[in-house]
Amino acid sequence: MNETLLWKRIWRHKLLYLFMLPGIVWFFLFSYVPLYGIQVAFRDFTFSGGFTGSPWAGMKYFQQFFDYYQSSALIRNTIIISALKLLIGFAMPILLAILLNEVRQLKFKKTVQTLSYLPYFVSWVVVVTLMQRLLTPYGGPVNDLLTSIGLLKEPIQFLNNTTWFYQIIVGSDIWKNIGWNSIIYMAAMAGIDQQLYEAAKIDGAGRFRQIWHVTLPGIRNIAVILFILATGSLMSAGYEQLLLLNGPATAAIGSVLDVHVIGAGISQGRLSYAAAVGLFQSVIALVLILTVNRIARKVSDVSLF
Amino acid sequence: MKKWRFSLFNALNYAFLTLFGLSMIYPFIYILVYSLNDGKDSMMGALYFLPRKFTLENYAQVFENHLIWQAYKITILRTLIGVVLHVTLCTMMAYALSKKTLPGRTFFTFYIFLPTIFGAGFIPYFITLQKLHLINSFWVYVIPLLFNFMHIVIIRTFLQGIPEELEESARIDGYGDFQIFLRIVLPLSGPVLATISLFIGVTHWNDWFSGAYYVSNKELLPVQTLLQQMLTEMEALSSSMQRAAQQGGQTVNVSMAGATPESLRMALLVITVFPILCVYPFLQRYFVKGVMLGSVKG
């Protein structure tokens, strides 16, 4: 009886299942088949053998990675770059949101906001092309500006220069994403009860104390959640940006795991090895996000899951 | 005293935000100026806000290039097809998942959510693309981007806000399921569909990676990949030309004019960025809402 009822319900929704069918197939092909394919990291992959037909290799490729003389440099570079991006890139959108929140002139606020989203909508290729043009020491506007106001004696080669590499990486990352990432904080601030500000004013709080005691607590929860999510990417430094910005001149401090995986896998065809490095990366990322989530739950009562 | 402190804060804040806003827009103004200026003249430097020797030569030459036309066509085609298919399929899936009465709803939601927590990584994904014969095909641009978990969640959240009664009364009027979807649900979903179209449209327009790593046929490359390939070639070329121009340019042939690889590249950059700059300010209120919907659930 129950069973026929269920079948009836399913039959009644047949159109909805039909609607879901393409999605079910797609997620199977593009998400679950690759998950199943992780095993190539433990096999000597050959194209004809495929995911399951290639012979087992055990931990050979993981061993190969850790024996590679640059593996510790790769891990170190990845962590340095992503940690810098995480710490600075995380704080900047909050700062921008706070400053915008203090602006009373709505038209001005709206204009700055609109401009700030702009770089998010162009590709990394465009951003790097812009940087090449603007930062060139041969008549680029940035060097011209800095020398004309006396900050520099002579033009600097900003790109492909180890001295400036981290500044360029973090700076361009912030430039591209700051506006977009501030949207969520702006929204959280819009939801703060205005009476709290009034009350703080009556208690004699100035601008800064209002920000400290009202604005910041108002965005605390969303900030913690976003921080937990961001730590999940500590093992990946952003492959698009680094593929484009890292060159031979900066390889010593700019080679990272993401790019190594793509280079070894596609350019050199060492698919099993690259899969092993990638898997190592994903597992660490998963452990990180679970750990930070647990710490956040203990310290602040806010957590993802 | 207090009043003065307040306005100092404001003055600094406005000044800082103005500079900030300029830093966001100036690079785009600069490439526009560069692309509208005579290429050889630009190499002398000191070009900031207005073209010194105005010309459309750079654009004329860019549009004469067969490879660029072809790449532009590929980019437009993949964006149009990609957006239409993505939005249609994600909306269908989201509509099904928005029905609380659907048996298996929780299971299917989890089924599409799980891969966002633990992905397989790049290599297994790449092998899958190979096995599906997508490598070196136009469809490698479209099919792998057909669905996106966050987009489905955003649409689903929106659809759940449509009052049940609307669909009920339509059913009483004799509408079938499909008609309800087509005539009631879709027309009400304009804002969210605009948001998702913008998100996925920008993803398609900006994707250079697929072209660089999944495709070797030159006729199939999108504009962004073309620009990417120019990055390394140009840097060496233009900086050496520029150095030569800076050292000798002022004294040598002043009447020297014409396009340079760099000025052509800037013209190409402008026609690549321009469509996005035109579209996004108008969709701004939609995508801000989209970010909100996504974050509430995410």
Coordinates of C-alpha atoms in Angstrom, one line a residue:
Chain A
M1 CA 0.0 0.0 0.0
N2 CA 2.7 2.4 1.1
E3 CA 4.8 1.4 -1.8
T4 CA 2.2 2.1 -4.4
L5 CA 1.6 5.5 -2.8
L6 CA 5.3 6.3 -3.2
W7 CA 5.2 5.2 -6.8
K8 CA 2.1 7.3 -7.4
R9 CA 3.9 10.3 -5.9
I10 CA 7.0 9.7 -8.1
W11 CA 4.8 9.3 -11.2
R12 CA 3.0 12.5 -10.4
H13 CA 6.4 14.3 -10.4
K14 CA 7.6 12.6 -13.6
L15 CA 8.2 15.9 -15.3
L16 CA 10.4 17.2 -12.5
Y17 CA 12.5 14.1 -12.7
L18 CA 12.8 14.7 -16.4
F19 CA 13.9 18.2 -15.6
M20 CA 16.6 16.9 -13.3
L21 CA 17.9 14.2 -15.7
P22 CA 20.4 16.3 -17.5
G23 CA 21.8 17.6 -14.3
I24 CA 22.1 14.1 -12.7
V25 CA 23.9 12.8 -15.8
W26 CA 26.2 15.9 -15.9
F27 CA 27.2 15.7 -12.2
F28 CA 27.8 12.0 -12.6
L29 CA 30.1 12.6 -15.6
F30 CA 32.0 15.7 -14.5
S31 CA 32.1 15.3 -10.7
Y32 CA 31.7 11.6 -9.8
V33 CA 33.7 10.0 -12.6
P34 CA 36.7 12.2 -11.8
L35 CA 36.3 11.4 -8.1
Y36 CA 36.5 7.7 -9.1
G37 CA 39.4 8.6 -11.2
I38 CA 41.5 9.7 -8.2
Q39 CA 42.9 6.2 -8.2
V40 CA 45.2 7.1 -11.1
A41 CA 47.4 8.6 -8.4
F42 CA 48.0 5.1 -7.2
R43 CA 48.4 3.6 -10.6
D44 CA 50.8 3.7 -13.6
F45 CA 48.3 5.5 -15.8
T46 CA 48.1 4.7 -19.5
F47 CA 45.5 6.2 -21.7
S48 CA 44.4 2.8 -23.1
G49 CA 44.2 1.3 -19.6
G50 CA 42.0 4.2 -18.3
F51 CA 41.1 4.7 -14.7
T52 CA 40.8 1.1 -13.7
G53 CA 42.8 -0.9 -16.3
S54 CA 46.2 0.6 -15.5
P55 CA 48.5 -1.4 -13.2
W56 CA 48.8 -0.5 -9.5
A57 CA 51.8 1.5 -8.5
G58 CA 51.1 2.0 -4.8
M59 CA 52.6 5.1 -3.3
K60 CA 55.3 5.4 -5.9
Y61 CA 54.2 8.8 -7.2
F62 CA 53.8 10.3 -3.8
Q63 CA 57.3 9.1 -3.0
Q64 CA 58.5 10.6 -6.2
F65 CA 57.0 14.0 -5.3
F66 CA 58.6 14.0 -1.8
D67 CA 61.9 12.9 -3.2
Y68 CA 61.8 15.7 -5.8
Y69 CA 64.4 18.2 -4.7
Q70 CA 62.0 21.1 -5.1
S71 CA 59.0 19.7 -3.3
S72 CA 59.6 21.5 -0.1
A73 CA 60.1 24.8 -2.0
L74 CA 56.8 24.2 -3.8
I75 CA 54.9 23.6 -0.6
R76 CA 56.6 26.6 1.1
N77 CA 55.9 29.0 -1.8
T78 CA 52.3 27.8 -2.0
I79 CA 51.7 28.4 1.7
I80 CA 53.5 31.8 1.7
I81 CA 51.5 33.1 -1.2
S82 CA 48.2 31.9 -0.2
A83 CA 48.7 32.9 3.5
L84 CA 49.6 36.4 2.4
K85 CA 46.6 36.6 0.2
L86 CA 44.4 35.1 2.9
L87 CA 45.5 37.6 5.6
I88 CA 45.8 40.8 3.6
G89 CA 43.1 39.9 1.0
F90 CA 40.7 39.0 3.8
A91 CA 41.1 42.2 5.7
M92 CA 41.0 44.7 2.8
P93 CA 37.4 44.1 1.7
I94 CA 36.3 44.6 5.3
L95 CA 38.2 47.9 5.5
L96 CA 36.7 49.1 2.3
A97 CA 33.2 48.2 3.5
I98 CA 33.7 50.1 6.7
L99 CA 35.0 53.2 4.9
L100 CA 32.1 53.0 2.4
N101 CA 29.6 52.5 5.3
E102 CA 30.8 55.8 6.8
V103 CA 30.0 57.7 3.6
R104 CA 26.7 59.6 3.9
Q105 CA 26.6 60.9 0.3
L106 CA 24.8 58.1 -1.5
K107 CA 25.7 59.0 -5.0
F108 CA 29.4 59.0 -4.2
K109 CA 29.1 55.7 -2.4
K110 CA 27.3 54.1 -5.3
T111 CA 29.9 55.3 -7.8
V112 CA 32.8 54.1 -5.8
Q113 CA 31.0 50.7 -5.4
T114 CA 30.3 50.4 -9.0
L115 CA 33.9 51.1 -9.9
S116 CA 35.2 48.7 -7.4
Y117 CA 33.4 45.7 -8.9
L118 CA 34.9 46.5 -12.3
P119 CA 38.1 44.5 -12.1
Y120 CA 36.3 41.4 -10.9
F121 CA 34.6 41.1 -14.2
V122 CA 37.7 41.0 -16.3
S123 CA 40.0 37.9 -16.7
W124 CA 43.4 37.4 -15.2
V125 CA 44.8 37.6 -18.7
V126 CA 43.4 41.1 -19.0
V127 CA 44.7 42.1 -15.6
V128 CA 48.2 40.8 -16.3
T129 CA 48.2 42.6 -19.7
L130 CA 47.2 45.8 -18.0
M131 CA 50.0 45.3 -15.4
Q132 CA 52.6 44.7 -18.1
R133 CA 51.5 48.0 -19.7
L134 CA 51.1 50.1 -16.6
L135 CA 54.2 48.9 -14.7
T136 CA 56.7 48.8 -17.5
P137 CA 59.9 50.7 -16.7
Y138 CA 59.9 52.0 -20.3
G139 CA 57.5 54.9 -20.1
G140 CA 54.8 53.2 -18.0
P141 CA 52.5 55.5 -16.1
V142 CA 53.2 54.0 -12.7
N143 CA 56.9 54.5 -12.9
D144 CA 56.5 57.9 -14.4
L145 CA 54.2 59.0 -11.5
L146 CA 56.6 57.6 -8.9
T147 CA 59.6 59.2 -10.4
S148 CA 57.9 62.6 -11.0
I149 CA 56.8 62.9 -7.4
G150 CA 60.3 61.9 -6.3
L151 CA 59.5 58.6 -4.7
L152 CA 61.8 56.8 -7.1
K153 CA 65.1 57.9 -8.5
E154 CA 64.8 55.6 -11.5
P155 CA 62.1 53.3 -12.9
I156 CA 61.7 49.9 -11.4
Q157 CA 61.2 46.6 -13.2
F158 CA 58.2 45.5 -11.2
L159 CA 57.3 42.3 -13.1
N160 CA 59.6 39.3 -13.2
N161 CA 61.5 40.6 -10.3
T162 CA 61.9 38.7 -7.1
T163 CA 62.1 41.8 -4.9
W164 CA 58.6 42.8 -6.0
F165 CA 57.0 39.5 -6.7
Y166 CA 54.9 39.0 -3.6
Q167 CA 53.8 42.6 -3.5
I168 CA 52.7 42.3 -7.2
I169 CA 50.9 39.0 -6.5
V170 CA 49.0 40.1 -3.4
G171 CA 48.4 43.6 -4.8
S172 CA 46.9 42.5 -8.0
D173 CA 44.8 39.9 -6.2
I174 CA 43.4 42.6 -4.0
W175 CA 42.8 45.0 -6.8
K176 CA 40.8 42.4 -8.7
N177 CA 38.7 41.1 -5.8
I178 CA 38.4 43.8 -3.2
G179 CA 35.2 45.3 -4.5
W180 CA 33.4 42.1 -5.1
N181 CA 34.3 40.6 -1.7
S182 CA 33.1 43.7 0.1
I183 CA 29.5 43.3 -1.2
I184 CA 28.7 40.7 1.4
Y185 CA 30.0 42.9 4.2
M186 CA 28.2 46.0 2.9
A187 CA 25.0 43.9 3.0
A188 CA 25.7 42.7 6.6
M189 CA 26.3 46.4 7.6
A190 CA 23.1 47.5 6.0
G191 CA 21.3 45.0 8.3
I192 CA 22.7 46.5 11.5
D193 CA 20.0 48.2 13.6
Q194 CA 20.5 52.0 13.3
Q195 CA 19.3 52.4 16.9
L196 CA 22.6 50.8 18.0
Y197 CA 24.5 53.7 16.4
E198 CA 22.1 56.2 18.0
A199 CA 22.6 54.6 21.4
A200 CA 26.4 54.6 21.0
K201 CA 26.3 58.3 20.1
I202 CA 24.3 59.1 23.2
D203 CA 26.9 57.2 25.2
G204 CA 29.5 59.6 23.7
A205 CA 31.1 57.2 21.3
G206 CA 33.0 58.9 18.4
R207 CA 33.3 57.6 14.8
F208 CA 36.0 55.0 15.6
R209 CA 34.3 53.7 18.7
Q210 CA 31.1 53.3 16.8
I211 CA 32.9 51.3 14.2
W212 CA 34.6 49.2 16.9
H213 CA 31.6 48.5 19.0
V214 CA 28.7 48.4 16.6
T215 CA 29.9 47.9 13.0
L216 CA 32.5 45.2 13.6
P217 CA 30.4 43.0 15.9
G218 CA 27.7 43.3 13.3
I219 CA 29.8 41.6 10.6
R220 CA 31.6 39.2 13.0
N221 CA 29.6 36.0 12.1
I222 CA 29.8 36.4 8.4
A223 CA 33.6 37.2 8.6
V224 CA 34.2 34.0 10.6
I225 CA 32.4 31.9 8.1
L226 CA 34.2 33.4 5.2
F227 CA 37.5 33.0 6.9
I228 CA 36.9 29.3 7.5
L229 CA 36.0 28.9 3.8
A230 CA 39.1 30.8 2.8
T231 CA 41.4 28.6 4.8
G232 CA 40.3 25.7 2.6
S233 CA 42.3 27.3 -0.2
L234 CA 45.5 27.6 1.8
M235 CA 47.1 24.8 -0.3
S236 CA 46.2 26.5 -3.6
A237 CA 47.7 29.8 -4.5
G238 CA 45.5 30.6 -7.5
Y239 CA 46.6 28.9 -10.6
E240 CA 45.4 31.4 -13.2
Q241 CA 47.3 34.3 -11.7
L242 CA 50.5 32.4 -11.1
L243 CA 50.5 30.7 -14.4
L244 CA 50.5 34.1 -16.0
L245 CA 52.7 36.1 -13.5
N246 CA 55.4 33.6 -12.6
G247 CA 58.3 33.3 -15.0
P248 CA 61.8 31.9 -15.0
A249 CA 63.1 35.0 -13.2
T250 CA 60.8 34.4 -10.2
A251 CA 60.6 30.6 -10.3
A252 CA 62.5 30.2 -7.0
I253 CA 59.8 31.9 -4.9
G254 CA 56.9 31.8 -7.3
S255 CA 56.6 28.1 -8.3
V256 CA 53.5 26.7 -6.6
L257 CA 51.7 23.3 -6.3
D258 CA 48.8 24.3 -8.6
V259 CA 51.0 25.3 -11.4
H260 CA 53.3 22.3 -10.8
V261 CA 50.3 19.9 -11.2
I262 CA 49.3 21.5 -14.5
G263 CA 52.8 21.6 -15.8
A264 CA 53.7 18.1 -14.9
G265 CA 50.4 16.7 -16.0
I266 CA 49.6 18.4 -19.2
S267 CA 52.9 19.7 -20.5
Q268 CA 55.0 16.7 -19.5
G269 CA 52.3 14.1 -19.6
R270 CA 53.1 12.7 -16.2
L271 CA 49.5 12.2 -15.3
S272 CA 49.8 9.8 -12.4
Y273 CA 52.5 11.9 -10.7
A274 CA 50.5 15.1 -11.2
A275 CA 47.4 13.4 -9.8
A276 CA 49.3 12.3 -6.7
V277 CA 50.5 15.9 -6.1
G278 CA 46.9 17.1 -6.6
L279 CA 45.5 14.6 -4.2
F280 CA 48.1 15.5 -1.6
Q281 CA 46.9 19.1 -2.0
S282 CA 43.2 18.3 -1.7
V283 CA 43.7 16.2 1.4
I284 CA 45.6 18.8 3.2
A285 CA 43.0 21.4 2.2
L286 CA 40.2 19.2 3.6
V287 CA 42.1 18.7 6.9
L288 CA 42.8 22.4 7.2
I289 CA 39.2 23.5 6.7
L290 CA 38.0 20.9 9.2
T291 CA 40.6 22.0 11.8
V292 CA 39.8 25.7 11.4
N293 CA 36.1 25.0 11.5
R294 CA 36.6 23.1 14.8
I295 CA 38.7 25.9 16.3
A296 CA 36.2 28.6 15.2
R297 CA 33.3 26.6 16.8
K298 CA 35.2 26.5 20.1
V299 CA 36.4 30.1 20.1
S300 CA 33.4 31.9 18.6
D301 CA 30.4 29.6 18.4
V302 CA 30.3 30.2 14.7
S303 CA 31.0 27.4 12.4
L304 CA 30.2 26.0 9.0
F305 CA 29.2 22.5 10.0
Chain B
M1 CA 36.4 70.3 18.7
K2 CA 34.4 67.2 18.2
K3 CA 32.8 68.5 15.1
W4 CA 36.3 69.2 13.5
R5 CA 37.4 65.7 14.2
F6 CA 34.4 64.3 12.4
S7 CA 35.0 66.3 9.3
L8 CA 38.7 65.4 9.2
F9 CA 37.7 61.8 9.2
N10 CA 35.2 62.5 6.4
A11 CA 37.7 64.5 4.4
L12 CA 40.3 61.7 4.6
N13 CA 37.7 59.1 3.8
Y14 CA 36.4 60.9 0.8
A15 CA 39.9 61.6 -0.5
F16 CA 41.0 58.0 0.0
L17 CA 37.9 56.5 -1.6
T18 CA 38.2 58.9 -4.6
L19 CA 41.8 57.7 -5.1
F20 CA 40.6 54.1 -4.7
G21 CA 37.9 54.6 -7.3
L22 CA 40.4 56.1 -9.7
S23 CA 42.8 53.2 -9.3
M24 CA 40.0 50.9 -10.3
I25 CA 39.1 52.8 -13.5
Y26 CA 42.3 54.4 -14.6
P27 CA 44.0 51.3 -16.1
F28 CA 41.0 50.9 -18.5
I29 CA 41.2 54.6 -19.4
Y30 CA 44.9 54.2 -20.1
I31 CA 44.6 51.3 -22.5
L32 CA 41.8 53.1 -24.3
V33 CA 44.1 56.1 -24.7
Y34 CA 47.0 53.9 -25.8
S35 CA 44.8 52.1 -28.3
L36 CA 43.6 55.3 -29.9
N37 CA 47.1 56.8 -30.1
D38 CA 49.6 56.2 -32.9
G39 CA 51.6 53.1 -31.9
K40 CA 55.1 54.4 -32.6
D41 CA 54.3 57.7 -30.9
S42 CA 53.1 55.8 -27.8
M43 CA 56.5 54.3 -27.4
M44 CA 57.9 57.6 -26.4
G45 CA 55.9 57.3 -23.2
A46 CA 54.4 60.2 -21.3
L47 CA 50.9 59.3 -22.5
Y48 CA 48.4 59.5 -19.7
F49 CA 44.9 60.9 -20.2
L50 CA 44.4 61.9 -23.8
P51 CA 45.7 60.5 -27.1
R52 CA 48.5 62.6 -28.5
K53 CA 48.3 61.5 -32.1
F54 CA 44.8 60.3 -32.5
T55 CA 44.3 57.4 -34.9
L56 CA 41.9 54.4 -35.5
E57 CA 44.7 52.6 -37.3
N58 CA 45.2 50.1 -34.5
Y59 CA 41.6 49.0 -34.6
A60 CA 41.6 48.9 -38.4
Q61 CA 44.5 46.5 -38.3
V62 CA 43.1 44.4 -35.5
F63 CA 39.9 43.9 -37.4
E64 CA 41.8 42.9 -40.6
N65 CA 43.4 40.0 -38.8
H66 CA 41.6 36.7 -39.7
L67 CA 42.7 34.9 -36.5
I68 CA 41.3 37.7 -34.3
W69 CA 38.0 37.7 -36.2
Q70 CA 37.8 33.9 -35.8
A71 CA 38.7 34.1 -32.1
Y72 CA 36.0 36.8 -31.5
K73 CA 33.5 34.6 -33.3
I74 CA 34.4 31.7 -31.0
T75 CA 34.1 33.8 -27.9
I76 CA 30.7 35.2 -28.9
L77 CA 29.4 31.8 -30.0
R78 CA 30.5 30.0 -26.8
T79 CA 29.1 32.7 -24.6
L80 CA 25.7 32.8 -26.3
I81 CA 25.3 29.0 -26.4
G82 CA 26.8 28.5 -23.0
V83 CA 24.6 31.1 -21.3
V84 CA 21.4 29.9 -22.9
L85 CA 22.0 26.2 -22.1
H86 CA 23.4 26.8 -18.6
V87 CA 20.5 29.0 -17.5
T88 CA 17.9 26.7 -19.0
L89 CA 19.3 23.5 -17.5
C90 CA 20.1 25.0 -14.1
T91 CA 16.6 26.5 -13.9
M92 CA 15.0 23.2 -14.7
M93 CA 17.0 21.4 -12.0
A94 CA 16.4 24.2 -9.5
Y95 CA 12.7 24.1 -10.2
A96 CA 12.6 20.4 -9.5
L97 CA 14.6 20.8 -6.3
S98 CA 12.4 23.6 -5.1
K99 CA 9.4 21.3 -4.8
K100 CA 9.2 20.1 -1.2
T101 CA 6.9 17.3 -2.2
L102 CA 9.4 15.7 -4.6
P103 CA 10.4 12.3 -3.4
G104 CA 14.2 12.0 -3.1
R105 CA 14.7 15.8 -3.0
T106 CA 17.2 15.7 -0.1
F107 CA 19.2 12.9 -1.8
F108 CA 19.5 14.8 -5.1
T109 CA 20.4 18.0 -3.3
F110 CA 23.2 16.2 -1.5
Y111 CA 24.2 14.5 -4.7
I112 CA 25.0 17.8 -6.4
F113 CA 26.4 19.3 -3.1
L114 CA 29.0 16.7 -2.3
P115 CA 31.5 17.5 -5.1
T116 CA 31.8 21.0 -3.8
I117 CA 33.3 19.8 -0.5
F118 CA 35.8 17.4 -2.0
G119 CA 36.8 17.8 -5.6
A120 CA 38.8 15.3 -7.6
G121 CA 41.5 17.7 -8.6
F122 CA 42.6 18.7 -12.0
I123 CA 44.2 15.6 -13.4
P124 CA 41.3 13.1 -13.0
Y125 CA 39.1 15.8 -14.5
F126 CA 41.4 16.3 -17.4
I127 CA 41.5 12.6 -18.1
T128 CA 37.7 12.5 -18.0
L129 CA 37.6 15.3 -20.6
Q130 CA 39.9 13.2 -22.8
K131 CA 37.8 10.1 -22.4
L132 CA 34.7 12.0 -23.3
H133 CA 36.4 13.2 -26.5
L134 CA 36.0 16.8 -25.5
I135 CA 39.6 17.7 -26.0
N136 CA 40.2 19.8 -29.1
S137 CA 36.4 20.3 -29.7
F138 CA 34.3 23.4 -29.5
W139 CA 32.1 21.7 -26.9
V140 CA 34.9 21.6 -24.3
Y141 CA 34.0 25.3 -23.8
V142 CA 30.3 24.6 -23.3
I143 CA 29.6 21.2 -21.8
P144 CA 31.9 21.3 -18.7
L145 CA 30.2 24.6 -17.7
L146 CA 26.6 23.5 -18.1
F147 CA 25.9 23.2 -14.4
N148 CA 27.1 24.9 -11.2
F149 CA 26.0 24.0 -7.7
M150 CA 25.9 27.6 -6.4
H151 CA 23.8 28.8 -9.3
I152 CA 21.3 26.1 -8.8
V153 CA 21.0 27.0 -5.2
I154 CA 20.6 30.7 -5.9
I155 CA 17.8 30.0 -8.4
R156 CA 16.2 27.4 -6.1
T157 CA 16.1 29.9 -3.2
F158 CA 14.5 32.5 -5.5
L159 CA 11.9 30.0 -6.8
Q160 CA 10.9 29.0 -3.3
G161 CA 9.9 32.6 -2.8
I162 CA 7.2 32.4 -5.4
P163 CA 3.8 31.9 -3.7
E164 CA 2.4 28.3 -4.0
E165 CA -1.1 29.7 -4.6
L166 CA 0.0 31.0 -8.0
E167 CA 0.8 27.6 -9.2
E168 CA -2.3 26.1 -7.5
S169 CA -4.7 28.5 -9.2
A170 CA -3.0 27.8 -12.5
R171 CA -3.5 24.1 -12.0
I172 CA -7.2 24.7 -11.3
D173 CA -7.4 26.6 -14.6
G174 CA -6.2 23.4 -16.3
Y175 CA -2.5 24.2 -16.7
G176 CA -0.2 21.2 -16.9
D177 CA 3.1 21.0 -15.1
F178 CA 5.1 22.1 -18.1
Q179 CA 2.8 25.0 -18.8
I180 CA 3.0 26.2 -15.2
F181 CA 6.8 26.2 -15.5
L182 CA 6.7 28.0 -18.8
R183 CA 4.0 30.6 -18.2
I184 CA 4.1 31.1 -14.4
V185 CA 7.5 30.3 -13.1
L186 CA 9.8 31.5 -15.8
P187 CA 8.2 35.0 -16.3
L188 CA 8.5 35.6 -12.6
S189 CA 12.2 34.6 -12.4
G190 CA 13.5 37.5 -14.5
P191 CA 15.8 39.0 -11.9
V192 CA 17.5 35.8 -10.8
L193 CA 17.9 34.6 -14.4
A194 CA 19.6 37.9 -15.3
T195 CA 22.0 37.4 -12.4
I196 CA 22.9 33.9 -13.3
S197 CA 23.2 34.9 -17.0
L198 CA 25.7 37.6 -16.0
F199 CA 27.7 35.2 -13.8
I200 CA 28.0 32.5 -16.4
G201 CA 28.3 34.9 -19.3
V202 CA 31.4 36.5 -17.7
T203 CA 32.9 33.1 -16.9
H204 CA 32.5 32.1 -20.6
W205 CA 33.8 35.5 -21.9
N206 CA 36.8 35.4 -19.6
D207 CA 37.8 31.8 -19.9
W208 CA 41.3 31.5 -21.4
F209 CA 42.4 28.4 -19.7
S210 CA 40.3 25.9 -21.7
G211 CA 41.5 27.4 -24.9
A212 CA 45.2 27.2 -23.7
Y213 CA 45.1 23.7 -22.3
Y214 CA 42.3 21.7 -23.9
V215 CA 42.5 23.0 -27.5
S216 CA 45.4 23.1 -29.9
N217 CA 43.5 24.0 -33.1
K218 CA 44.2 27.6 -33.7
E219 CA 40.8 28.2 -35.4
L220 CA 39.1 27.3 -32.2
L221 CA 40.9 29.6 -29.8
P222 CA 38.9 32.3 -28.0
V223 CA 40.1 35.9 -27.7
Q224 CA 41.3 35.5 -24.2
T225 CA 43.6 32.7 -25.1
L226 CA 44.9 34.7 -28.0
L227 CA 45.7 37.5 -25.5
Q228 CA 47.3 35.1 -23.1
Q229 CA 49.6 33.8 -25.9
M230 CA 50.6 37.4 -26.6
L231 CA 51.6 38.0 -23.0
T232 CA 55.0 36.3 -23.2
E233 CA 55.7 37.1 -26.9
M234 CA 54.9 40.8 -26.4
E235 CA 56.8 41.4 -23.3
A236 CA 60.2 40.6 -24.8
L237 CA 59.3 42.3 -28.1
S238 CA 57.7 45.5 -26.9
S239 CA 60.2 46.2 -24.1
S240 CA 63.1 46.0 -26.5
M241 CA 61.4 48.2 -29.0
Q242 CA 60.4 50.6 -26.3
R243 CA 64.0 50.8 -25.1
A244 CA 65.2 51.6 -28.6
A245 CA 62.5 54.3 -29.0
Q246 CA 63.3 55.8 -25.6
Q247 CA 67.0 56.0 -26.4
G248 CA 66.9 57.2 -29.9
G249 CA 63.3 58.1 -30.6
Q250 CA 63.5 61.8 -29.8
T251 CA 66.4 62.5 -32.2
V252 CA 65.6 60.0 -34.9
N253 CA 62.8 60.2 -37.4
V254 CA 60.0 62.1 -35.8
S255 CA 57.5 61.5 -38.6
M256 CA 57.8 57.8 -38.0
A257 CA 54.3 56.6 -37.5
G258 CA 52.2 53.4 -37.6
A259 CA 50.9 50.6 -35.4
T260 CA 53.2 48.5 -33.1
P261 CA 52.5 45.1 -31.7
E262 CA 51.8 46.7 -28.4
S263 CA 49.3 49.2 -29.7
L264 CA 47.6 46.4 -31.6
R265 CA 47.5 44.4 -28.4
M266 CA 45.9 47.3 -26.5
A267 CA 43.2 47.7 -29.2
L268 CA 42.5 44.0 -28.9
L269 CA 42.3 44.3 -25.1
V270 CA 39.8 47.2 -25.5
I271 CA 37.5 45.2 -27.7
T272 CA 37.8 42.3 -25.3
V273 CA 36.9 44.2 -22.2
F274 CA 34.4 46.7 -23.7
P275 CA 31.4 44.4 -23.9
I276 CA 31.6 43.6 -20.2
L277 CA 32.0 47.2 -19.2
C278 CA 28.9 48.0 -21.1
V279 CA 26.8 45.3 -19.6
Y280 CA 27.7 45.1 -15.9
P281 CA 26.6 48.5 -14.5
F282 CA 23.1 47.8 -15.6
L283 CA 22.9 44.4 -14.0
Q284 CA 24.5 45.6 -10.8
R285 CA 21.4 45.6 -8.6
Y286 CA 20.7 42.0 -9.7
F287 CA 24.1 40.5 -9.0
V288 CA 24.3 42.2 -5.6
K289 CA 21.1 40.3 -4.8
G290 CA 22.6 37.2 -6.3
V291 CA 25.5 37.3 -4.0
M292 CA 23.2 37.7 -1.0
L293 CA 21.0 34.7 -2.0
G294 CA 24.1 32.6 -2.5
S295 CA 25.6 33.5 0.8
V296 CA 22.5 32.9 2.9
K297 CA 22.5 29.3 1.8
G298 CA 26.2 28.8 1.4

